[in-house]
Amino acid sequence: MTGVERVDGLSAHDFSPERTGIDEVYVVVPARNEEATIAASLAAIDRSVRALGDEAPPVRVIVVLDRCTDGTAELARASGAECVVSTIGRVGGARRMGIEHALAASVRRGDTPLDRIWIANTDADSTVPVTWLLHHLHRARSGCDALVGIVSPRAEDLTSGELVVWKARHSFGRDHEHVFGANLGVRASAYEAVGGFEDIATGEDVRLVEALDASGANVHRGQTQPVHTSGRRLGRAPEGFADYLSTLDDVACDSR
């Protein structure tokens, strides 16, 4: 595991269930017409899985093909990911379907308690760092029920002015309030206790974290390990991340 020996001051080598409290990991990726980005996204997830080493719990990568009409499905299947076909057309419903698909297999086997399953969520237009799952499992080991991670739009997708505005608006301190579905982990027992992702077109990530906070779950706001996400202006979710980024240019122009 050269180059990933420590994250947040924690040793990386021991992923036995007794240390991590996790027996299974699911990575859930909703995708709608993401043929331009999904191969890179899944390759980054694979690197993160391999960086865990042989002693890590098994990791399943589930791609939810939500109303795809391009080559996304072929690329996802070629990567070796589990694929679930959805006609929902809403990111909240797609995330929910992927998690239900993953949990159903564990429930049928009956050998893994929900509090020993970790669900790591990201997006098909995003690339996770090699230490992404390492970071999530360390948070699980420390007793967290959820990790609210951070993201960074790819710098090459923004103008210099937009990048300045983004950084000014996103200071990721210990108690930051930003929530991104592209970097959000949750223990399955905590997820089920609050009813999971809502089947809505946008804001499902925020609603889930609000419910977790209200339930008294141990929610950790991450400050490191950002997921790099697309800076595109034409997004898949109404009033989602792409729409938000489109407002940065106006602010950047006004400040000149």
CSV table of C-alpha atoms in Angstrom, one decimal:
chain,number,residue,atom,x,y,z
A,1,MET,CA,0.0,0.0,0.0
A,2,THR,CA,2.8,2.4,-0.8
A,3,GLY,CA,1.8,6.0,-0.7
A,4,VAL,CA,-1.4,5.5,1.4
A,5,GLU,CA,0.0,4.4,4.7
A,6,ARG,CA,-1.8,7.1,6.8
A,7,VAL,CA,-5.0,9.1,6.5
A,8,ASP,CA,-6.0,11.6,9.1
A,9,GLY,CA,-3.3,10.3,11.4
A,10,LEU,CA,-4.7,6.7,11.3
A,11,SER,CA,-2.8,3.6,10.4
A,12,ALA,CA,-4.1,2.1,7.1
A,13,HIS,CA,-3.1,-1.5,7.4
A,14,ASP,CA,-5.7,-3.1,9.6
A,15,PHE,CA,-9.1,-3.5,8.1
A,16,SER,CA,-10.3,-6.5,10.1
A,17,PRO,CA,-14.0,-6.2,11.0
A,18,GLU,CA,-13.0,-6.0,14.7
A,19,ARG,CA,-11.1,-2.7,13.9
A,20,THR,CA,-13.4,-1.2,11.2
A,21,GLY,CA,-16.8,-2.4,12.4
A,22,ILE,CA,-17.5,-3.0,8.7
A,23,ASP,CA,-17.9,-6.4,6.9
A,24,GLU,CA,-19.1,-5.1,3.5
A,25,VAL,CA,-18.8,-1.9,1.5
A,26,TYR,CA,-21.2,-0.8,-1.3
A,27,VAL,CA,-20.2,2.0,-3.7
A,28,VAL,CA,-23.4,3.3,-5.4
A,29,VAL,CA,-23.2,5.4,-8.5
A,30,PRO,CA,-26.3,6.8,-10.3
A,31,ALA,CA,-25.7,7.5,-14.0
A,32,ARG,CA,-27.8,9.0,-16.7
A,33,ASN,CA,-26.1,9.5,-20.1
A,34,GLU,CA,-22.6,9.8,-18.7
A,35,GLU,CA,-20.6,8.0,-21.5
A,36,ALA,CA,-18.1,10.9,-21.5
A,37,THR,CA,-17.1,10.5,-17.9
A,38,ILE,CA,-18.2,7.1,-16.4
A,39,ALA,CA,-15.2,5.1,-17.5
A,40,ALA,CA,-12.8,7.5,-15.7
A,41,SER,CA,-15.2,7.6,-12.7
A,42,LEU,CA,-15.3,3.8,-12.3
A,43,ALA,CA,-11.5,3.5,-12.9
A,44,ALA,CA,-10.9,5.9,-10.0
A,45,ILE,CA,-13.2,3.8,-7.8
A,46,ASP,CA,-11.3,0.7,-8.8
A,47,ARG,CA,-8.0,2.3,-7.8
A,48,SER,CA,-9.5,3.3,-4.5
A,49,VAL,CA,-10.7,-0.3,-3.9
A,50,ARG,CA,-7.3,-1.7,-4.8
A,51,ALA,CA,-5.6,0.7,-2.4
A,52,LEU,CA,-7.4,-0.9,0.5
A,53,GLY,CA,-5.3,-4.0,0.1
A,54,ASP,CA,-6.2,-7.7,0.6
A,55,GLU,CA,-7.3,-7.3,4.2
A,56,ALA,CA,-10.2,-4.9,3.5
A,57,PRO,CA,-13.8,-6.0,3.6
A,58,PRO,CA,-15.3,-6.9,0.2
A,59,VAL,CA,-16.5,-3.9,-1.9
A,60,ARG,CA,-19.4,-4.1,-4.4
A,61,VAL,CA,-19.7,-1.3,-7.0
A,62,ILE,CA,-23.3,-0.8,-8.2
A,63,VAL,CA,-24.1,1.5,-11.1
A,64,VAL,CA,-27.7,2.5,-11.5
A,65,LEU,CA,-28.4,3.1,-15.2
A,66,ASP,CA,-31.2,5.7,-14.9
A,67,ARG,CA,-32.9,6.2,-18.3
A,68,CYS,CA,-29.6,6.0,-20.2
A,69,THR,CA,-29.9,6.3,-24.0
A,70,ASP,CA,-26.2,6.5,-24.9
A,71,GLY,CA,-23.2,4.2,-24.3
A,72,THR,CA,-23.1,4.5,-20.5
A,73,ALA,CA,-24.5,1.0,-19.9
A,74,GLU,CA,-21.9,-0.6,-22.2
A,75,LEU,CA,-19.0,1.2,-20.5
A,76,ALA,CA,-20.3,0.5,-17.0
A,77,ARG,CA,-20.7,-3.2,-17.8
A,78,ALA,CA,-17.2,-3.4,-19.4
A,79,SER,CA,-15.8,-2.1,-16.1
A,80,GLY,CA,-17.1,-5.1,-14.2
A,81,ALA,CA,-19.5,-3.1,-12.0
A,82,GLU,CA,-22.9,-4.5,-11.1
A,83,CYS,CA,-25.5,-2.7,-13.1
A,84,VAL,CA,-29.1,-2.0,-12.2
A,85,VAL,CA,-31.5,-0.5,-14.9
A,86,SER,CA,-33.8,2.2,-13.7
A,87,THR,CA,-36.6,4.1,-15.4
A,88,ILE,CA,-37.2,6.4,-12.4
A,89,GLY,CA,-35.5,9.6,-13.9
A,90,ARG,CA,-34.8,11.1,-10.4
A,91,VAL,CA,-31.4,11.0,-8.8
A,92,GLY,CA,-32.9,10.4,-5.3
A,93,GLY,CA,-34.8,7.4,-6.6
A,94,ALA,CA,-31.8,6.1,-8.5
A,95,ARG,CA,-29.6,6.2,-5.4
A,96,ARG,CA,-32.3,4.5,-3.4
A,97,MET,CA,-32.7,1.8,-6.0
A,98,GLY,CA,-29.0,1.0,-6.0
A,99,ILE,CA,-28.8,0.7,-2.2
A,100,GLU,CA,-32.0,-1.4,-2.1
A,101,HIS,CA,-30.5,-3.7,-4.7
A,102,ALA,CA,-27.3,-4.1,-2.7
A,103,LEU,CA,-29.0,-4.6,0.7
A,104,ALA,CA,-31.4,-7.2,-0.7
A,105,ALA,CA,-28.5,-9.6,-1.3
A,106,SER,CA,-27.2,-9.2,2.2
A,107,VAL,CA,-30.7,-9.6,3.7
A,108,ARG,CA,-31.2,-12.8,1.7
A,109,ARG,CA,-28.0,-14.2,3.0
A,110,GLY,CA,-28.8,-13.0,6.5
A,111,ASP,CA,-25.1,-13.0,7.5
A,112,THR,CA,-24.2,-9.3,7.7
A,113,PRO,CA,-25.9,-7.0,10.2
A,114,LEU,CA,-26.8,-3.6,8.8
A,115,ASP,CA,-24.5,-1.8,11.2
A,116,ARG,CA,-21.6,-3.6,9.6
A,117,ILE,CA,-22.3,-2.4,6.1
A,118,TRP,CA,-21.0,0.9,4.8
A,119,ILE,CA,-22.6,2.7,1.8
A,120,ALA,CA,-20.3,5.1,-0.1
A,121,ASN,CA,-22.1,7.3,-2.6
A,122,THR,CA,-20.6,9.1,-5.5
A,123,ASP,CA,-21.5,10.3,-9.0
A,124,ALA,CA,-20.7,9.1,-12.6
A,125,ASP,CA,-19.3,12.5,-13.5
A,126,SER,CA,-16.9,12.5,-10.6
A,127,THR,CA,-13.5,11.0,-9.8
A,128,VAL,CA,-12.6,9.9,-6.3
A,129,PRO,CA,-9.1,10.1,-4.8
A,130,VAL,CA,-7.2,6.9,-4.4
A,131,THR,CA,-7.5,7.1,-0.6
A,132,TRP,CA,-11.3,7.8,-0.8
A,133,LEU,CA,-12.5,4.4,0.6
A,134,LEU,CA,-9.6,4.3,3.0
A,135,HIS,CA,-10.9,7.5,4.4
A,136,HIS,CA,-14.4,6.3,4.6
A,137,LEU,CA,-13.4,3.1,6.4
A,138,HIS,CA,-11.3,5.0,8.9
A,139,ARG,CA,-14.4,7.1,9.7
A,140,ALA,CA,-16.4,4.0,10.2
A,141,ARG,CA,-13.7,2.6,12.4
A,142,SER,CA,-13.9,5.7,14.6
A,143,GLY,CA,-17.6,5.0,15.2
A,144,CYS,CA,-19.2,7.4,12.7
A,145,ASP,CA,-22.6,6.6,11.3
A,146,ALA,CA,-22.1,8.9,8.3
A,147,LEU,CA,-19.3,10.9,6.5
A,148,VAL,CA,-20.3,14.1,4.8
A,149,GLY,CA,-17.4,14.5,2.4
A,150,ILE,CA,-16.3,17.4,0.3
A,151,VAL,CA,-16.0,17.9,-3.4
A,152,SER,CA,-14.0,20.2,-5.7
A,153,PRO,CA,-15.1,21.1,-9.3
A,154,ARG,CA,-12.3,20.4,-11.7
A,155,ALA,CA,-10.3,23.5,-12.1
A,156,GLU,CA,-10.1,23.2,-15.8
A,157,ASP,CA,-13.9,23.4,-16.0
A,158,LEU,CA,-14.1,26.8,-14.3
A,159,THR,CA,-12.8,30.3,-15.2
A,160,SER,CA,-10.3,31.8,-12.7
A,161,GLY,CA,-13.0,34.1,-11.4
A,162,GLU,CA,-15.4,31.3,-10.9
A,163,LEU,CA,-12.8,29.3,-9.0
A,164,VAL,CA,-12.2,32.3,-6.7
A,165,VAL,CA,-15.9,32.5,-6.0
A,166,TRP,CA,-16.2,28.8,-5.4
A,167,LYS,CA,-13.3,28.8,-2.9
A,168,ALA,CA,-14.7,31.8,-1.1
A,169,ARG,CA,-18.1,30.1,-0.6
A,170,HIS,CA,-16.7,26.7,0.4
A,171,SER,CA,-14.5,26.9,3.4
A,172,PHE,CA,-14.6,23.3,4.7
A,173,GLY,CA,-14.2,23.7,8.4
A,174,ARG,CA,-14.9,21.1,11.1
A,175,ASP,CA,-18.6,22.1,11.2
A,176,HIS,CA,-19.2,22.9,7.5
A,177,GLU,CA,-22.8,22.6,6.3
A,178,HIS,CA,-22.1,21.6,2.7
A,179,VAL,CA,-23.6,18.3,1.5
A,180,PHE,CA,-22.7,16.5,-1.8
A,181,GLY,CA,-24.1,13.2,-3.0
A,182,ALA,CA,-20.8,12.7,-4.9
A,183,ASN,CA,-19.0,12.1,-1.5
A,184,LEU,CA,-21.4,10.8,1.1
A,185,GLY,CA,-20.9,7.7,3.2
A,186,VAL,CA,-23.4,6.2,5.6
A,187,ARG,CA,-23.7,3.1,7.8
A,188,ALA,CA,-26.6,0.9,6.5
A,189,SER,CA,-28.3,0.7,9.9
A,190,ALA,CA,-28.4,4.5,10.2
A,191,TYR,CA,-29.5,4.9,6.6
A,192,GLU,CA,-32.4,2.5,7.1
A,193,ALA,CA,-33.4,4.1,10.5
A,194,VAL,CA,-34.2,7.4,8.8
A,195,GLY,CA,-35.9,5.9,5.7
A,196,GLY,CA,-33.0,6.3,3.2
A,197,PHE,CA,-32.8,8.6,0.2
A,198,GLU,CA,-36.0,10.2,-0.8
A,199,ASP,CA,-37.2,9.6,-4.3
A,200,ILE,CA,-36.8,13.2,-5.4
A,201,ALA,CA,-35.2,14.9,-8.4
A,202,THR,CA,-32.7,16.9,-6.4
A,203,GLY,CA,-31.7,17.6,-2.7
A,204,GLU,CA,-31.9,13.9,-1.7
A,205,ASP,CA,-28.4,14.1,-0.2
A,206,VAL,CA,-29.2,17.2,1.9
A,207,ARG,CA,-32.5,15.6,3.1
A,208,LEU,CA,-30.7,12.4,4.1
A,209,VAL,CA,-28.1,14.3,6.2
A,210,GLU,CA,-30.8,16.4,7.8
A,211,ALA,CA,-32.6,13.3,8.8
A,212,LEU,CA,-29.4,11.7,10.2
A,213,ASP,CA,-28.6,14.8,12.2
A,214,ALA,CA,-32.2,14.8,13.6
A,215,SER,CA,-31.9,11.2,14.5
A,216,GLY,CA,-28.9,11.7,16.7
A,217,ALA,CA,-26.6,9.7,14.4
A,218,ASN,CA,-22.8,10.3,14.6
A,219,VAL,CA,-22.3,12.4,11.5
A,220,HIS,CA,-18.7,13.5,10.6
A,221,ARG,CA,-18.1,16.5,8.4
A,222,GLY,CA,-15.1,15.7,6.3
A,223,GLN,CA,-12.4,18.3,5.6
A,224,THR,CA,-10.0,16.2,3.4
A,225,GLN,CA,-10.1,13.7,0.5
A,226,PRO,CA,-12.2,15.9,-1.9
A,227,VAL,CA,-13.9,14.1,-4.8
A,228,HIS,CA,-13.3,16.0,-8.1
A,229,THR,CA,-16.5,16.5,-10.0
A,230,SER,CA,-17.5,17.9,-13.4
A,231,GLY,CA,-17.8,21.7,-13.7
A,232,ARG,CA,-20.4,21.3,-16.5
A,233,ARG,CA,-23.3,23.7,-16.6
A,234,LEU,CA,-25.9,21.3,-18.1
A,235,GLY,CA,-26.6,18.9,-15.4
A,236,ARG,CA,-28.9,15.9,-14.8
A,237,ALA,CA,-30.8,17.1,-11.7
A,238,PRO,CA,-32.9,20.3,-11.8
A,239,GLU,CA,-31.4,23.0,-9.4
A,240,GLY,CA,-28.5,20.6,-8.8
A,241,PHE,CA,-24.7,21.1,-8.8
A,242,ALA,CA,-24.5,22.1,-12.4
A,243,ASP,CA,-27.2,24.8,-12.0
A,244,TYR,CA,-25.3,26.1,-8.9
A,245,LEU,CA,-22.1,26.3,-10.8
A,246,SER,CA,-23.8,28.3,-13.5
A,247,THR,CA,-24.4,31.1,-10.9
A,248,LEU,CA,-20.7,31.5,-10.1
A,249,ASP,CA,-20.0,33.3,-13.4
A,250,ASP,CA,-22.6,36.0,-12.6
A,251,VAL,CA,-21.0,36.6,-9.2
A,252,ALA,CA,-17.5,36.6,-10.7
A,253,CYS,CA,-18.6,39.2,-13.3
A,254,ASP,CA,-20.2,41.4,-10.7
A,255,SER,CA,-17.1,41.4,-8.6
A,256,ARG,CA,-14.9,42.7,-11.4
